[in-house]
């Protein structure tokens, strides 16, 4: 799924969306202000019978914001199995990512900031991997994720109808120009990333991509016929059915 908005939904689990064992790739989208009566306010991921060998759920250039889980287990994401969270913004949820059982939760170029709740939680059996250039505000994700504090993000916003929601880094944000070297060419909104990219789903100084050139079709031309030459000095023939008599002069 790409360029999708999951907004203000409610479900027993997975307020925004839920997945069990199916292939799932979520790209350039937003999951915001959803509610779960159980776990997984934004996204609920489950896998079986062997979560540790399940296929990876791939989440890239996505914002999770303002999602709630009633039991505070994964206000943003509740996960059993394996998941990649790359260039993702997880902010302002009732908990960040809740991981259970064996498997792996991988972060790369992502920002987690959920004040009042842990960014990472679970039963301790899941491997949490720092795949470089992440910003996690607290130390809840483990020793490889030092507490980095407030990422300085703006409020949740969109760009009008049929656009996704996002948090733009503020001027001076520690996310700016601190992303990894393999950032996608465009951010969640489709804006071009500039120079050293930023951590998270959107680029502070993202640029509109250049317009796609369009060619104007050439219409076929109709040749103009040459003018018809009219002979000069040739008398017009007499109308049919008439005779012309000339006077006879005798000298």
CSV table of C-alpha atoms in Angstrom, one decimal:
chain,number,residue,atom,x,y,z
A,1,UNK,CA,0.0,0.0,0.0
A,2,UNK,CA,1.3,3.4,-0.9
A,3,UNK,CA,0.1,7.1,-0.5
A,4,UNK,CA,-2.6,6.0,1.8
A,5,UNK,CA,-4.3,7.7,4.8
A,6,UNK,CA,-5.5,5.7,7.8
A,7,UNK,CA,-7.3,8.3,10.0
A,8,UNK,CA,-9.7,8.3,13.0
A,9,UNK,CA,-10.7,4.6,12.8
A,10,UNK,CA,-11.5,2.3,15.8
A,11,UNK,CA,-11.1,-1.5,16.1
A,12,UNK,CA,-10.6,-4.2,18.7
A,13,UNK,CA,-7.0,-4.5,17.6
A,14,UNK,CA,-5.2,-2.5,15.0
A,15,UNK,CA,-7.2,0.7,15.0
A,16,UNK,CA,-5.6,1.8,11.7
A,17,UNK,CA,-4.9,-1.5,10.1
A,18,UNK,CA,-4.0,-5.1,11.1
A,19,UNK,CA,-2.0,-7.9,9.4
A,20,UNK,CA,-1.6,-11.6,10.1
A,21,UNK,CA,1.0,-13.6,8.1
A,22,UNK,CA,0.1,-11.7,4.9
A,23,UNK,CA,2.7,-9.9,2.8
A,24,UNK,CA,2.5,-6.2,3.8
A,25,UNK,CA,4.5,-3.2,2.5
A,26,UNK,CA,3.3,0.2,3.7
A,27,UNK,CA,5.0,3.2,1.9
A,28,UNK,CA,4.6,7.0,1.8
A,29,UNK,CA,1.5,6.9,4.0
A,30,UNK,CA,0.1,8.2,7.4
A,31,UNK,CA,-1.6,6.3,10.3
A,32,UNK,CA,-3.0,9.0,12.6
A,33,UNK,CA,-5.6,9.4,15.4
A,34,UNK,CA,-6.8,5.8,15.4
A,35,UNK,CA,-8.0,3.8,18.4
A,36,UNK,CA,-7.7,0.2,19.4
A,37,UNK,CA,-9.9,-1.3,22.2
A,38,UNK,CA,-7.1,-3.7,22.8
A,39,UNK,CA,-3.5,-3.5,21.3
A,40,UNK,CA,-2.1,-1.7,18.3
A,41,UNK,CA,-3.7,1.7,18.1
A,42,UNK,CA,-2.1,2.4,14.7
A,43,UNK,CA,-0.9,-1.0,13.3
A,44,UNK,CA,-1.3,-4.5,14.6
A,45,UNK,CA,1.1,-7.1,13.2
A,46,UNK,CA,0.8,-10.8,14.1
A,47,UNK,CA,2.6,-13.9,12.7
A,48,UNK,CA,2.5,-17.6,13.3
A,49,UNK,CA,3.1,-20.4,13.9
A,50,UNK,CA,6.8,-19.3,14.0
A,51,UNK,CA,7.0,-15.5,14.3
A,52,UNK,CA,10.8,-15.6,14.1
A,53,UNK,CA,10.8,-16.9,10.5
A,54,UNK,CA,7.8,-15.0,9.2
A,55,UNK,CA,8.2,-12.6,6.3
A,56,UNK,CA,9.2,-9.0,7.2
A,57,UNK,CA,6.5,-6.3,7.3
A,58,UNK,CA,8.1,-3.3,5.5
A,59,UNK,CA,7.1,0.2,6.7
A,60,UNK,CA,8.9,3.0,4.9
A,61,UNK,CA,8.4,6.8,4.9
A,62,UNK,CA,5.3,6.6,7.1
A,63,UNK,CA,4.0,8.8,10.0
A,64,UNK,CA,2.3,7.2,13.0
A,65,UNK,CA,0.9,10.0,15.2
A,66,UNK,CA,-1.9,10.4,17.8
A,67,UNK,CA,-2.8,6.7,17.9
A,68,UNK,CA,-4.2,5.1,21.1
A,69,UNK,CA,-4.3,1.6,22.5
A,70,UNK,CA,-6.6,1.1,25.5
A,71,UNK,CA,-4.2,-1.1,27.3
A,72,UNK,CA,-1.2,1.1,26.2
A,73,UNK,CA,0.4,-1.9,24.4
A,74,UNK,CA,1.7,-0.4,21.1
A,75,UNK,CA,-0.3,2.8,20.8
A,76,UNK,CA,1.7,3.2,17.6
A,77,UNK,CA,2.5,-0.4,16.6
A,78,UNK,CA,1.9,-3.8,18.2
A,79,UNK,CA,4.1,-6.4,16.7
A,80,UNK,CA,4.6,-10.2,16.8
A,81,UNK,CA,7.1,-11.4,14.1
A,82,UNK,CA,9.5,-9.3,12.1
A,83,UNK,CA,9.2,-5.7,11.0
A,84,UNK,CA,11.3,-3.0,9.3
A,85,UNK,CA,10.6,0.6,10.3
A,86,UNK,CA,12.7,2.6,7.9
A,87,UNK,CA,12.5,6.5,7.6
A,88,UNK,CA,9.5,6.4,9.8
A,89,UNK,CA,8.1,9.0,12.3
A,90,UNK,CA,6.4,7.5,15.4
A,91,UNK,CA,5.3,10.5,17.5
A,92,UNK,CA,2.6,11.3,20.1
A,93,UNK,CA,1.1,7.9,20.5
A,94,UNK,CA,0.2,6.1,23.7
A,95,UNK,CA,3.4,4.1,23.4
A,96,UNK,CA,5.7,3.6,20.4
A,97,UNK,CA,6.3,0.0,19.3
A,98,UNK,CA,5.4,-3.0,21.5
A,99,UNK,CA,7.3,-6.2,20.5
A,100,UNK,CA,6.5,-9.7,21.6
A,101,UNK,CA,8.0,-13.2,21.2
A,102,UNK,CA,10.9,-14.0,18.9
A,103,UNK,CA,11.5,-12.0,15.8
A,104,UNK,CA,13.1,-8.7,15.0
A,105,UNK,CA,12.1,-5.0,15.1
A,106,UNK,CA,14.5,-3.0,12.9
A,107,UNK,CA,14.8,0.8,13.0
A,108,UNK,CA,16.7,2.7,10.3
A,109,UNK,CA,16.5,6.5,9.8
A,110,UNK,CA,13.5,6.7,12.1
A,111,UNK,CA,12.4,9.0,14.9
A,112,UNK,CA,10.5,7.9,18.0
A,113,UNK,CA,9.0,10.5,20.4
A,114,UNK,CA,6.0,9.5,22.5
A,115,UNK,CA,6.1,11.7,25.7
A,116,UNK,CA,4.7,10.0,28.8
A,117,UNK,CA,5.0,6.5,27.3
A,118,UNK,CA,8.0,4.3,26.3
A,119,UNK,CA,9.1,4.3,22.7
A,120,UNK,CA,9.8,0.6,22.9
A,121,UNK,CA,8.1,-2.0,25.1
A,122,UNK,CA,7.4,-5.7,25.2
A,123,UNK,CA,8.3,-9.0,26.8
A,124,UNK,CA,12.1,-8.7,26.2
A,125,UNK,CA,12.3,-11.7,23.8
A,126,UNK,CA,12.4,-9.7,20.6
A,127,UNK,CA,15.6,-8.5,19.1
A,128,UNK,CA,15.6,-4.7,18.6
A,129,UNK,CA,18.0,-3.6,15.9
A,130,UNK,CA,19.6,-0.2,15.4
A,131,UNK,CA,20.3,-0.1,11.7
A,132,UNK,CA,21.9,3.4,12.0
A,133,UNK,CA,20.8,7.0,12.1
A,134,UNK,CA,17.8,6.8,14.4
A,135,UNK,CA,16.6,9.4,16.9
A,136,UNK,CA,14.9,7.8,20.0
A,137,UNK,CA,13.9,10.3,22.7
A,138,UNK,CA,14.3,7.8,25.7
A,139,UNK,CA,16.4,4.8,26.5
A,140,UNK,CA,13.6,2.3,26.3
A,141,UNK,CA,14.7,0.6,23.0
A,142,UNK,CA,17.9,-0.8,24.6
A,143,UNK,CA,21.6,0.0,25.0
A,144,UNK,CA,22.1,0.6,21.3
A,145,UNK,CA,19.6,3.5,21.3
A,146,UNK,CA,20.9,6.3,23.5
A,147,UNK,CA,18.3,8.8,24.7
A,148,UNK,CA,18.4,11.6,22.3
A,149,UNK,CA,15.6,13.9,23.7
A,150,UNK,CA,13.1,16.1,22.0
A,151,UNK,CA,13.4,15.8,18.1
A,152,UNK,CA,11.8,19.3,17.7
A,153,UNK,CA,8.9,18.5,15.3
A,154,UNK,CA,6.1,20.8,14.3
A,155,UNK,CA,2.4,19.9,14.7
A,156,UNK,CA,0.6,17.3,12.8
A,157,UNK,CA,-0.4,18.7,9.4
A,158,UNK,CA,-1.3,17.9,5.9
A,159,UNK,CA,-1.2,19.7,2.5
A,160,UNK,CA,-5.0,19.7,1.7
A,161,UNK,CA,-7.4,17.1,0.5
A,162,UNK,CA,-6.1,13.7,-0.6
A,163,UNK,CA,-2.7,14.2,1.1
A,164,UNK,CA,-1.0,12.4,4.0
A,165,UNK,CA,-0.4,13.7,7.5
A,166,UNK,CA,3.1,14.4,8.8
A,167,UNK,CA,5.3,16.3,11.3
A,168,UNK,CA,7.8,18.6,9.7
A,169,UNK,CA,11.1,19.1,11.6
A,170,UNK,CA,11.4,22.7,12.9
A,171,UNK,CA,14.4,24.9,12.1
A,172,UNK,CA,17.3,23.7,14.2
A,173,UNK,CA,15.9,20.2,14.7
A,174,UNK,CA,18.5,17.6,15.5
A,175,UNK,CA,16.9,15.4,12.7
A,176,UNK,CA,18.1,17.8,9.9
A,177,UNK,CA,20.9,16.4,7.8
A,178,UNK,CA,21.4,13.4,10.1
A,179,UNK,CA,19.8,10.7,8.1
A,180,UNK,CA,21.6,7.7,6.7
A,181,UNK,CA,23.3,7.7,3.3
A,182,UNK,CA,20.7,5.5,1.6
A,183,UNK,CA,17.6,7.7,2.0
A,184,UNK,CA,14.9,7.3,-0.6
A,185,UNK,CA,15.0,10.0,-3.3
A,186,UNK,CA,11.7,11.4,-2.1
A,187,UNK,CA,10.1,11.7,1.3
A,188,UNK,CA,6.6,10.6,2.4
A,189,UNK,CA,5.0,13.6,0.6
A,190,UNK,CA,6.8,13.0,-2.6
A,191,UNK,CA,9.2,15.9,-2.0
A,192,UNK,CA,12.8,15.5,-3.1
A,193,UNK,CA,15.3,15.0,-0.3
A,194,UNK,CA,18.1,17.5,-0.4
A,195,UNK,CA,21.8,16.8,0.2
A,196,UNK,CA,22.3,14.9,3.5
A,197,UNK,CA,18.8,13.8,4.2
A,198,UNK,CA,16.9,14.2,7.5
A,199,UNK,CA,15.9,11.5,9.9
A,200,UNK,CA,12.2,10.5,9.7
A,201,UNK,CA,9.5,10.4,7.1
A,202,UNK,CA,9.7,14.0,5.8
A,203,UNK,CA,12.4,16.4,4.7
A,204,UNK,CA,12.7,19.8,6.3
A,205,UNK,CA,13.7,21.5,3.0
A,206,UNK,CA,12.1,19.0,0.6
A,207,UNK,CA,11.7,20.3,-2.9
A,208,UNK,CA,8.9,19.7,-5.4
A,209,UNK,CA,10.1,17.4,-8.1
A,210,UNK,CA,10.5,19.0,-11.5
A,211,UNK,CA,7.4,18.8,-13.8
A,212,UNK,CA,7.3,15.9,-16.2
A,213,UNK,CA,7.9,17.3,-19.7
A,214,UNK,CA,5.0,16.9,-22.1
A,215,UNK,CA,5.2,16.9,-25.8
A,216,UNK,CA,2.7,18.7,-28.0
A,217,UNK,CA,1.5,16.5,-30.9
A,218,UNK,CA,2.2,17.9,-34.3
A,219,UNK,CA,-1.0,18.0,-36.4
A,220,UNK,CA,-0.6,16.9,-40.1
A,221,UNK,CA,-0.8,19.7,-42.6
A,222,UNK,CA,-3.0,19.6,-45.7
A,223,UNK,CA,-1.1,20.7,-48.8
A,224,UNK,CA,-2.5,23.7,-50.6
A,225,UNK,CA,-3.2,23.0,-54.2
A,226,UNK,CA,-1.3,25.2,-56.7
A,227,UNK,CA,-3.4,27.9,-58.4
A,228,UNK,CA,-4.9,27.0,-61.8
A,229,UNK,CA,-3.4,29.1,-64.6
A,230,UNK,CA,-5.9,31.0,-66.8
A,231,UNK,CA,-4.8,31.5,-70.5
A,232,UNK,CA,-4.6,35.1,-71.5
A,233,UNK,CA,-5.9,36.4,-74.9
A,234,UNK,CA,-7.9,33.3,-75.9
A,235,UNK,CA,-11.4,34.2,-76.9
A,236,UNK,CA,-14.1,32.5,-75.1
A,237,UNK,CA,-16.0,29.9,-77.2
A,238,UNK,CA,-19.4,30.8,-78.4
A,239,UNK,CA,-22.3,29.3,-76.5
A,240,UNK,CA,-23.5,26.0,-77.9
A,241,UNK,CA,-26.5,26.3,-80.3
A,242,UNK,CA,-25.5,29.7,-81.7
A,243,UNK,CA,-23.9,30.8,-85.0
A,244,UNK,CA,-21.9,34.0,-85.5
A,245,UNK,CA,-22.3,35.8,-88.9
A,246,UNK,CA,-19.7,38.4,-90.0
A,247,UNK,CA,-20.6,41.0,-92.7
A,248,UNK,CA,-19.2,40.4,-96.2
A,249,UNK,CA,-17.5,43.4,-97.7
A,250,UNK,CA,-16.8,43.5,-101.5
A,251,UNK,CA,-14.5,46.1,-103.0
